[in-house]
XYZ file of C-alpha atoms in Angstrom:
469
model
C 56.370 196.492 59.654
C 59.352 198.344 58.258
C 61.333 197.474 61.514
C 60.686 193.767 60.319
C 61.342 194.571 56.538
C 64.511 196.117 57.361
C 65.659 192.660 59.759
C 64.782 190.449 56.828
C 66.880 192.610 54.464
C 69.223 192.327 56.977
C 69.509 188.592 57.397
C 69.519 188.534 53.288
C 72.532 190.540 52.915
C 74.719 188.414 55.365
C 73.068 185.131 53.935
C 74.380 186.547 50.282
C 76.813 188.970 50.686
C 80.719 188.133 50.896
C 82.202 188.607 54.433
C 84.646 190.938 54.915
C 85.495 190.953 58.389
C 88.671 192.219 60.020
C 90.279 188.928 60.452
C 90.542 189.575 64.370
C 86.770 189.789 64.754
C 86.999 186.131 63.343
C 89.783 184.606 65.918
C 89.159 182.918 69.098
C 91.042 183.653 71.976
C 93.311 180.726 71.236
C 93.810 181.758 68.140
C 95.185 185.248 69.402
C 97.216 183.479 71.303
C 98.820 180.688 68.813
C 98.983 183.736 66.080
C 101.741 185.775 68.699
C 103.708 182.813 69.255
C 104.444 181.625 66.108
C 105.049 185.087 65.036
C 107.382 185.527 67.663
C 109.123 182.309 66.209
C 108.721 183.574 62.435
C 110.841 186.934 63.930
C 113.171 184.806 65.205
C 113.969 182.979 62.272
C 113.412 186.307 59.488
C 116.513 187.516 61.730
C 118.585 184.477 61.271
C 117.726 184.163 57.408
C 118.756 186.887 55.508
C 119.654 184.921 52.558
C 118.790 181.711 50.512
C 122.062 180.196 52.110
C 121.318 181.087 55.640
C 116.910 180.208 55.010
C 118.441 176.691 53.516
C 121.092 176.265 56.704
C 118.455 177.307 59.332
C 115.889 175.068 57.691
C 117.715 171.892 57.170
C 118.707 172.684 60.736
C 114.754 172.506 61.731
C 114.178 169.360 59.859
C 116.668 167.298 61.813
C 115.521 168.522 64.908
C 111.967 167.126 64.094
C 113.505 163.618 62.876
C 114.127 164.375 59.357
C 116.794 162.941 57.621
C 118.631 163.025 54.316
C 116.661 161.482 50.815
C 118.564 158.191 49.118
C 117.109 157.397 45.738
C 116.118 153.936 45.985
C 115.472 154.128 49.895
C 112.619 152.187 51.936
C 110.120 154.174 52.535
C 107.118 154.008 54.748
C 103.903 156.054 56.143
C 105.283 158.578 58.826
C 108.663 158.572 57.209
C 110.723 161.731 57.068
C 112.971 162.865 54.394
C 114.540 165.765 52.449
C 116.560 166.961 50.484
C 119.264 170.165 50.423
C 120.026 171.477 46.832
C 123.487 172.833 46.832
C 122.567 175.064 50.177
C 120.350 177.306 48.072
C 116.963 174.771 47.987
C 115.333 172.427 50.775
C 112.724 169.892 49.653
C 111.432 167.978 52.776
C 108.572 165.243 52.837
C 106.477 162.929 55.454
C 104.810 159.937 53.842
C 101.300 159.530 53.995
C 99.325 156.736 54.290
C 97.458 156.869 51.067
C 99.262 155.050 47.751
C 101.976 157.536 46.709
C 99.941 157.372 42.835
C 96.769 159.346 44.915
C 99.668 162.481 44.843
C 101.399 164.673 47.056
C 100.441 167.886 48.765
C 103.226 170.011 48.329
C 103.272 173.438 49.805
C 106.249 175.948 47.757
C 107.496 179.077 48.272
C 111.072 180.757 47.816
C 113.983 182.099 50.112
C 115.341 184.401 48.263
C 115.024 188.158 48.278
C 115.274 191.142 46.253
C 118.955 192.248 47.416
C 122.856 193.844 45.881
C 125.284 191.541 44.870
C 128.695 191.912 44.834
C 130.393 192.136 41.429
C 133.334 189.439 40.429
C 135.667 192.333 40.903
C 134.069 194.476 43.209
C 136.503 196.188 45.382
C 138.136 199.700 44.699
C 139.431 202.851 45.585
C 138.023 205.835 44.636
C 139.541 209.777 46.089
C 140.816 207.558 49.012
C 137.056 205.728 49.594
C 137.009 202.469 49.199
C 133.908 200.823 47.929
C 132.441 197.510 46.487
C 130.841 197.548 42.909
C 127.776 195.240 42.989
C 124.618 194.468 40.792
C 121.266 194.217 42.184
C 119.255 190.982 42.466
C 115.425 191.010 41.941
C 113.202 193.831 41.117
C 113.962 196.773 43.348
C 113.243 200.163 43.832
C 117.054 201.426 43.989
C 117.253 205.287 45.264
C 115.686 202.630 48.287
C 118.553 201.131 49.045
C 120.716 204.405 49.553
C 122.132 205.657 53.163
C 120.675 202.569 54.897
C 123.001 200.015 57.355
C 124.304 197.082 54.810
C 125.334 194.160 56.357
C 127.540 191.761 54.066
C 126.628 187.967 53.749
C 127.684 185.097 51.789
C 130.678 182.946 50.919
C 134.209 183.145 49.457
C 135.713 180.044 47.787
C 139.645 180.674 47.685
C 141.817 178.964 45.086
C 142.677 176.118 47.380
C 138.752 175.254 46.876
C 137.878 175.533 50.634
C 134.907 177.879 51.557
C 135.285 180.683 53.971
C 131.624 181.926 55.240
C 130.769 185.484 55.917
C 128.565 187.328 57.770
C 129.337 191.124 59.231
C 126.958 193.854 60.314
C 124.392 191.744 61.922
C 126.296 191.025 65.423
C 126.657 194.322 68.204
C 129.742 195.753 67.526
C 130.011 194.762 64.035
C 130.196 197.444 61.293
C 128.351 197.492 58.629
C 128.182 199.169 55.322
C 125.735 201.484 52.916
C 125.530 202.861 49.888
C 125.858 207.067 49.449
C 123.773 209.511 48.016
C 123.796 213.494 47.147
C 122.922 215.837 49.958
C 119.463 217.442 48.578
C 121.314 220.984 48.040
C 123.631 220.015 45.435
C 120.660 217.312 44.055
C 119.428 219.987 41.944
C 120.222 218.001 38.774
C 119.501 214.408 39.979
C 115.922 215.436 41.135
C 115.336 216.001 37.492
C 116.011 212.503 36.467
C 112.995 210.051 36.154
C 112.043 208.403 39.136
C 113.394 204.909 37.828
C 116.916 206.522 37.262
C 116.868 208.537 40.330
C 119.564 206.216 41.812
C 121.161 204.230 38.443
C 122.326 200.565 38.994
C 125.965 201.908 38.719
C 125.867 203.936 41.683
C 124.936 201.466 43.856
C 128.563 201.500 45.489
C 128.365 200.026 49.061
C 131.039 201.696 51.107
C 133.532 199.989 53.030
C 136.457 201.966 54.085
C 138.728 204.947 53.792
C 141.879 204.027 56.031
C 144.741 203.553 54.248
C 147.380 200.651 55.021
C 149.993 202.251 57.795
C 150.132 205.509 57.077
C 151.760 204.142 53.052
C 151.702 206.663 50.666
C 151.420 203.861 47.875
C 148.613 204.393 45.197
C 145.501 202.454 46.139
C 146.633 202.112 49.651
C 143.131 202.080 51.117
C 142.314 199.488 48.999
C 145.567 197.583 50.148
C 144.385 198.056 53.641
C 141.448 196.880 53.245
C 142.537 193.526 51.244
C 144.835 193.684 54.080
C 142.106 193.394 57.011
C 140.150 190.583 54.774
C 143.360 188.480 54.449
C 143.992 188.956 57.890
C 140.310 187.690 59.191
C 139.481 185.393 56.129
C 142.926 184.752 54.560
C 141.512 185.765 51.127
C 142.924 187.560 48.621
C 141.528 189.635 45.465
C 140.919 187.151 42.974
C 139.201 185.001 45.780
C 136.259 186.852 44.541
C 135.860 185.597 41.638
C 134.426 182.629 43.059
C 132.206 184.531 45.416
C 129.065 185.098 46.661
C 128.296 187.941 48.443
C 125.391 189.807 49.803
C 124.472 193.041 50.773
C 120.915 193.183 52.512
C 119.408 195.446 55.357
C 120.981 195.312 58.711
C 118.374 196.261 60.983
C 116.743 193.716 62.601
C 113.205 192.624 62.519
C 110.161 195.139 64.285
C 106.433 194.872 65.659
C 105.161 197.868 64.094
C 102.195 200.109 65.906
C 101.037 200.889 69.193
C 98.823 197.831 68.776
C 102.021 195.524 67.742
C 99.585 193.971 64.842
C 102.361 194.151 62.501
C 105.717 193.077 61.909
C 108.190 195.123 59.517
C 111.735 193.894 58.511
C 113.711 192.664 55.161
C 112.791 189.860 53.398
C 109.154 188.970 54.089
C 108.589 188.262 50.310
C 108.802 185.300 50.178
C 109.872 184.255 53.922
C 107.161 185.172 55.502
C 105.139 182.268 53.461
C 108.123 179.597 53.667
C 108.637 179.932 57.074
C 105.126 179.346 57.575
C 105.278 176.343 54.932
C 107.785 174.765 57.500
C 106.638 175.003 60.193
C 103.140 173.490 59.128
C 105.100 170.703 57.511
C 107.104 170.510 61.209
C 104.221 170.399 63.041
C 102.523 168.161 61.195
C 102.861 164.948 64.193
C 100.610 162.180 63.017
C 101.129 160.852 59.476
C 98.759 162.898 57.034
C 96.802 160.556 54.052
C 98.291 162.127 51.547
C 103.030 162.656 51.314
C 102.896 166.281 52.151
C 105.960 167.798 50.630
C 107.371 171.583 51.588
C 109.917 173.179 48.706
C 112.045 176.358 49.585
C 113.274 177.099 46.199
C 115.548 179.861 45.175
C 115.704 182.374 42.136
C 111.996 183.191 42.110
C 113.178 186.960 42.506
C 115.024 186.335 38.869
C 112.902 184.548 37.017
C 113.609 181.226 38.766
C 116.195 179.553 35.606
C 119.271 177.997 37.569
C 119.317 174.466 38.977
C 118.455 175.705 42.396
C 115.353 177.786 40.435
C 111.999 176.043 39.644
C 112.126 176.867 35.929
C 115.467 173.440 36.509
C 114.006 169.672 37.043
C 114.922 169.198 40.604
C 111.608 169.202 42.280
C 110.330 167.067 38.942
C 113.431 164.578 39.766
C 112.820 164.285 43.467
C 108.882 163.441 42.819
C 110.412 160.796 40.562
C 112.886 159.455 43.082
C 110.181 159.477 45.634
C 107.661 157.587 43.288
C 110.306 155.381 42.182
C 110.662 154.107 46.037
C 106.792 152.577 45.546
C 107.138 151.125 42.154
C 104.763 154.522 41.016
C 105.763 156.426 37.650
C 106.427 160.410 38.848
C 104.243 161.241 36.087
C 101.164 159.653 37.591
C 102.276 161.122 40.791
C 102.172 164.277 39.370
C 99.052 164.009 37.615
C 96.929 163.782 40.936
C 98.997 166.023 42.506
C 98.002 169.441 44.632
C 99.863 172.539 45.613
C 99.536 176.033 46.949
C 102.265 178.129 45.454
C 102.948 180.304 48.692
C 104.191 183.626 48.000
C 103.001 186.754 48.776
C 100.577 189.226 46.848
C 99.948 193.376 47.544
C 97.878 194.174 50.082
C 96.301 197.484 49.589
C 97.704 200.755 50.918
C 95.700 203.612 51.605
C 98.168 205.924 50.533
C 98.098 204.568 46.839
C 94.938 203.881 46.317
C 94.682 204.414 42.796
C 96.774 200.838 41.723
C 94.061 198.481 43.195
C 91.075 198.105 42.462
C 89.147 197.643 45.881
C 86.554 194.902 45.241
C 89.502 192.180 44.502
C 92.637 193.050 45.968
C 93.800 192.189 49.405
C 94.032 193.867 52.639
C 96.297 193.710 55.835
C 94.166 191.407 58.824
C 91.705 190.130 56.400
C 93.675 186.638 56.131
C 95.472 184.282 53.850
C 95.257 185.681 49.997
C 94.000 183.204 47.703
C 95.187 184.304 44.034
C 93.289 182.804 41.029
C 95.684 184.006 38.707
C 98.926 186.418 38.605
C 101.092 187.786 35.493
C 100.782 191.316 33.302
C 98.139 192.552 31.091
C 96.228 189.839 29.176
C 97.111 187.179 32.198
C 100.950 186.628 30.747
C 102.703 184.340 32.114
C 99.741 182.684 34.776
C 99.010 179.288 34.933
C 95.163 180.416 36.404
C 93.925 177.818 38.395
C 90.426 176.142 37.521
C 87.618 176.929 39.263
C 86.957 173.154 40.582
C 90.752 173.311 42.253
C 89.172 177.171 43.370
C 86.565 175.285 44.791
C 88.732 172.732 45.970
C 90.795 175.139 48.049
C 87.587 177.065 49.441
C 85.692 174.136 50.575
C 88.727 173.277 52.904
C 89.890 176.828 54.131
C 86.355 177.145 55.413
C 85.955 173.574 56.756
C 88.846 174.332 59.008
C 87.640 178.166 60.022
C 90.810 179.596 57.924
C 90.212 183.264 57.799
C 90.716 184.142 53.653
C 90.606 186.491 51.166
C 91.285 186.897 47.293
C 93.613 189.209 45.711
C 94.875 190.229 42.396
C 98.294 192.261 41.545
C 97.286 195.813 40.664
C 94.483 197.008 38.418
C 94.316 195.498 34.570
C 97.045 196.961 32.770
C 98.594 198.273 35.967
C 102.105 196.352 36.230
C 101.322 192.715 37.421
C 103.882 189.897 38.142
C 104.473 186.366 38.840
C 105.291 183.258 41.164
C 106.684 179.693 40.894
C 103.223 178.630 40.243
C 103.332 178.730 36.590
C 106.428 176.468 37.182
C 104.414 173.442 39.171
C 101.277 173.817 36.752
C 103.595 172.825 33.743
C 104.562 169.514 35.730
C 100.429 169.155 35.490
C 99.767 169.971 38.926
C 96.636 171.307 40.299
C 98.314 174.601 41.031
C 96.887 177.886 42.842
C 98.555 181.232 45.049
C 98.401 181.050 48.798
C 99.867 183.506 50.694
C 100.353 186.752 52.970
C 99.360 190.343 51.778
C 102.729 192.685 52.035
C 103.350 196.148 52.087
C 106.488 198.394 50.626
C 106.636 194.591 48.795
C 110.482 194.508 47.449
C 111.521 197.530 49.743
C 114.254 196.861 52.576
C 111.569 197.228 55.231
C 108.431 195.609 54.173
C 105.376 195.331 56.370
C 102.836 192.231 56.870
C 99.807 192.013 59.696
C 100.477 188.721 62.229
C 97.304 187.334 61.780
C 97.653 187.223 58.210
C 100.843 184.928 58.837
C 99.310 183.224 61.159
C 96.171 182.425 58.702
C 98.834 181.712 55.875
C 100.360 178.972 58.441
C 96.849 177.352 59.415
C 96.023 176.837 55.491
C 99.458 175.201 54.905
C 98.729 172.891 57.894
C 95.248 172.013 56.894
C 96.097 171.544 53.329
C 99.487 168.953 53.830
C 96.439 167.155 56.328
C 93.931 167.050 53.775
């Protein structure tokens, strides 16, 4: 009797309970298998795209492979049609046409390509007791003691006075060098160990070092900066005021990782918020037969700043192209925009053991269990959150288990503990159904930041059935 008691207790619990399964207890075999190759592919590319420039480049490069080519306002248009759009190499909008009236909406998938990262001052170089070193600022919110006595490669581009654009990219090649930024040996640290953790490292002494060779043996003053304007107008025929009109990038220069015995993970720079647009892509790529509904992909940039800019979604561009697009089917963007859907993809926290004490365990996410689905983001009292209704909630549910899409909720920290935001906000303004979608990171915003395969590979399958839904 109790045996049978305890079997229909049993049988209650998983009829009402929540699952929590590790997400590989919920994979097929051919799931496995689809999960390692496209994260093999998602390595590939996180190597390539270090920055918004190179993410842009490599994905506009993707999108004509797969027969996409370049949006005309005013162009005609038709189910199965492939277009996009590049916004001044920092931004890729891409579309296929569905079959359904344009005025039923668009599923648009976005998520953002650029990274927390140093930037190089206007007037960056300089010598210093015969070092020479570039001044920069740091992009995005960082942790900056971080970013100390790590490899530095140096991306970006120089525009010299004659207007033509010299591209650079050094430290990421074998037999490159690359570059880093100092810090105190611990036994003279004595005093810097008593700063606050925040000031540990101050944005001011974030120097990247580049050289301490001075030009032929000259005994001029600044001659190690001379020799070093002197290599850089040798290889790029620039010269100091070219970088004015520059824009260049320090990030990590060690490649991408599997991480454990078990090579579940995958650690490198720049999963926030690559590791969801990459994914966004490649659903929109794969996506062969014409879906009912215009699925649209956006890889925006600025999100790590606040997204203001014209290649930021805080600007009009994705507003403009929806506009353009409805304007090719006598449709008003409004109304367009009105029945609209989207999954803001970016990532959330997933929760580390170590730490415990930020999350709060019953609605954060963890590494395997799956895509995050975030109701809501921002700090304290929900600030600045567009919090998705609970029919789009439903909406999104519904679908993810329809299609078997292993899932999970999340939140940003405990109430009152920190919080933050996405480009969601951004599309909800344009009255768009709006929700987060995305993978579960951890060391978020640190040079080498950590995210399980099947979580990317869970994040890929809801873009894919979403854009066919």
């Amino acid at each position: 009797m109790a045996e049978e008691k305890k079997s229909e207790s049993k049988q209650l619990k998983e009829k009402l309970f929540a699952s929590k399964k590790h997400g590989a207890l919920r994979m097929s075999e051919d799931d496995q298998t689809a999960c390692e190759a496209l994260c093999k592919d998602y390595m590939a590319f996180l190597n390539q795209s270090k920055t918004e420039r190179e993410a842009c480049a490599n994905a506009e490069a993707l999108l004509k492979e797969h027969g996409f080519v370049p949006f005309t306002p005013g162009m005609a248009l038709k189910a199965g049609d492939k277009v996009y759009q590049n916004n001044r190499g920092k931004a890729m909008i891409a579309a296929i046409i569905g079959s359904a009236p344009i005025t039923e909406g668009v599923r648009l998938c976005a998520a953002h390509i650029d990274s927390p990262r140093l930037d190089m001052k206007q007037n960056p170089l300089y010598e210093d007791s015969e070092l020479g070193l570039f001044k920069t600022h740091y992009y995005g919110g960082i942790k900056k003691y971080q970013w100390t006595a790590i490899p530095l490669s140096l991306h970006g581009v120089i525009i010299k006075a004659d207007g033509s654009k010299v591209t650079v990219n050094i430290g990421e090649n074998e037999g490159d060098p690359v570059f880093c930024v100092t810090d105190l040996l611990p036994h003279l640290a004595t005093e810097q160990m008593k700063r606050p953790s925040v000031g540990l490292i101050r944005g001011e002494e974030l120097n990247v070092l580049v050289g301490s060779m001075p030009f032929k043996k000259s005994e001029e003053s600044e001659a190690v900066k001379l020799n070093l304007l002197h290599i850089l107008y040798e290889k790029y025929g620039i010269t100091e005021s070219d970088f004015v009109s520059a824009e260049l990038e320090a990030v990590p220069a060690f490649p991408v990782k599997e991480i454990g015995f078990d090579r579940s993970m995958i650690g490198g720079y720049g999963h926030d918020d690559r590791v969801c647009s990459y994914p966004a892509l490649r659903a929109l790529l794969d996506t062969t037969s014409t879906p009912k509904h215009t699925a649209v992909v956006i890889l925006t940039d600025k999100e790590e700043t606040g997204s203001d800019g014209n290649t930021g979604l805080c600007s009009s561009y994705l507003k403009y192209f929806i506009e353009d697009l409805a304007d090719c089917f006598g449709a008003k963007g409004r109304h367009v925009l009105h029945a609209s859907q989207c999954l803001s993809a970016d990532v959330n926290a997933a929760f580390d053991p170590t730490f415990p004490d930020v999350m709060e365990r019953n609605n954060c996410a963890y590494l395997n269990h799956g895509v995050c689905v975030t109701k809501f983001t921002g700090a304290r009292g929900k600030s600045g959150t567009s919090d998705a209704s609970a029919e789009f909630v439903g909406t999104v549910r519904q679908l993810l288990d329809k299609e078997q899409v292993v899932w999970q909720t999340g939140e940003l920290g405990k109430v009152d503990g920190g919080g933050g935001g996405t480009v969601a906000a951004y599309i909800a303004n344009l009255d768009v159904d709006t929700i987060d979608v995305g993978v579960p990171v951890l060391c978020m915003h640190a040079p080498f930041e950590v995210v399980a395969k099947i979580d990317v590979y869970m994040t890929y399958r809801a873009f894919f059935v979403f854009m066919a839904s």
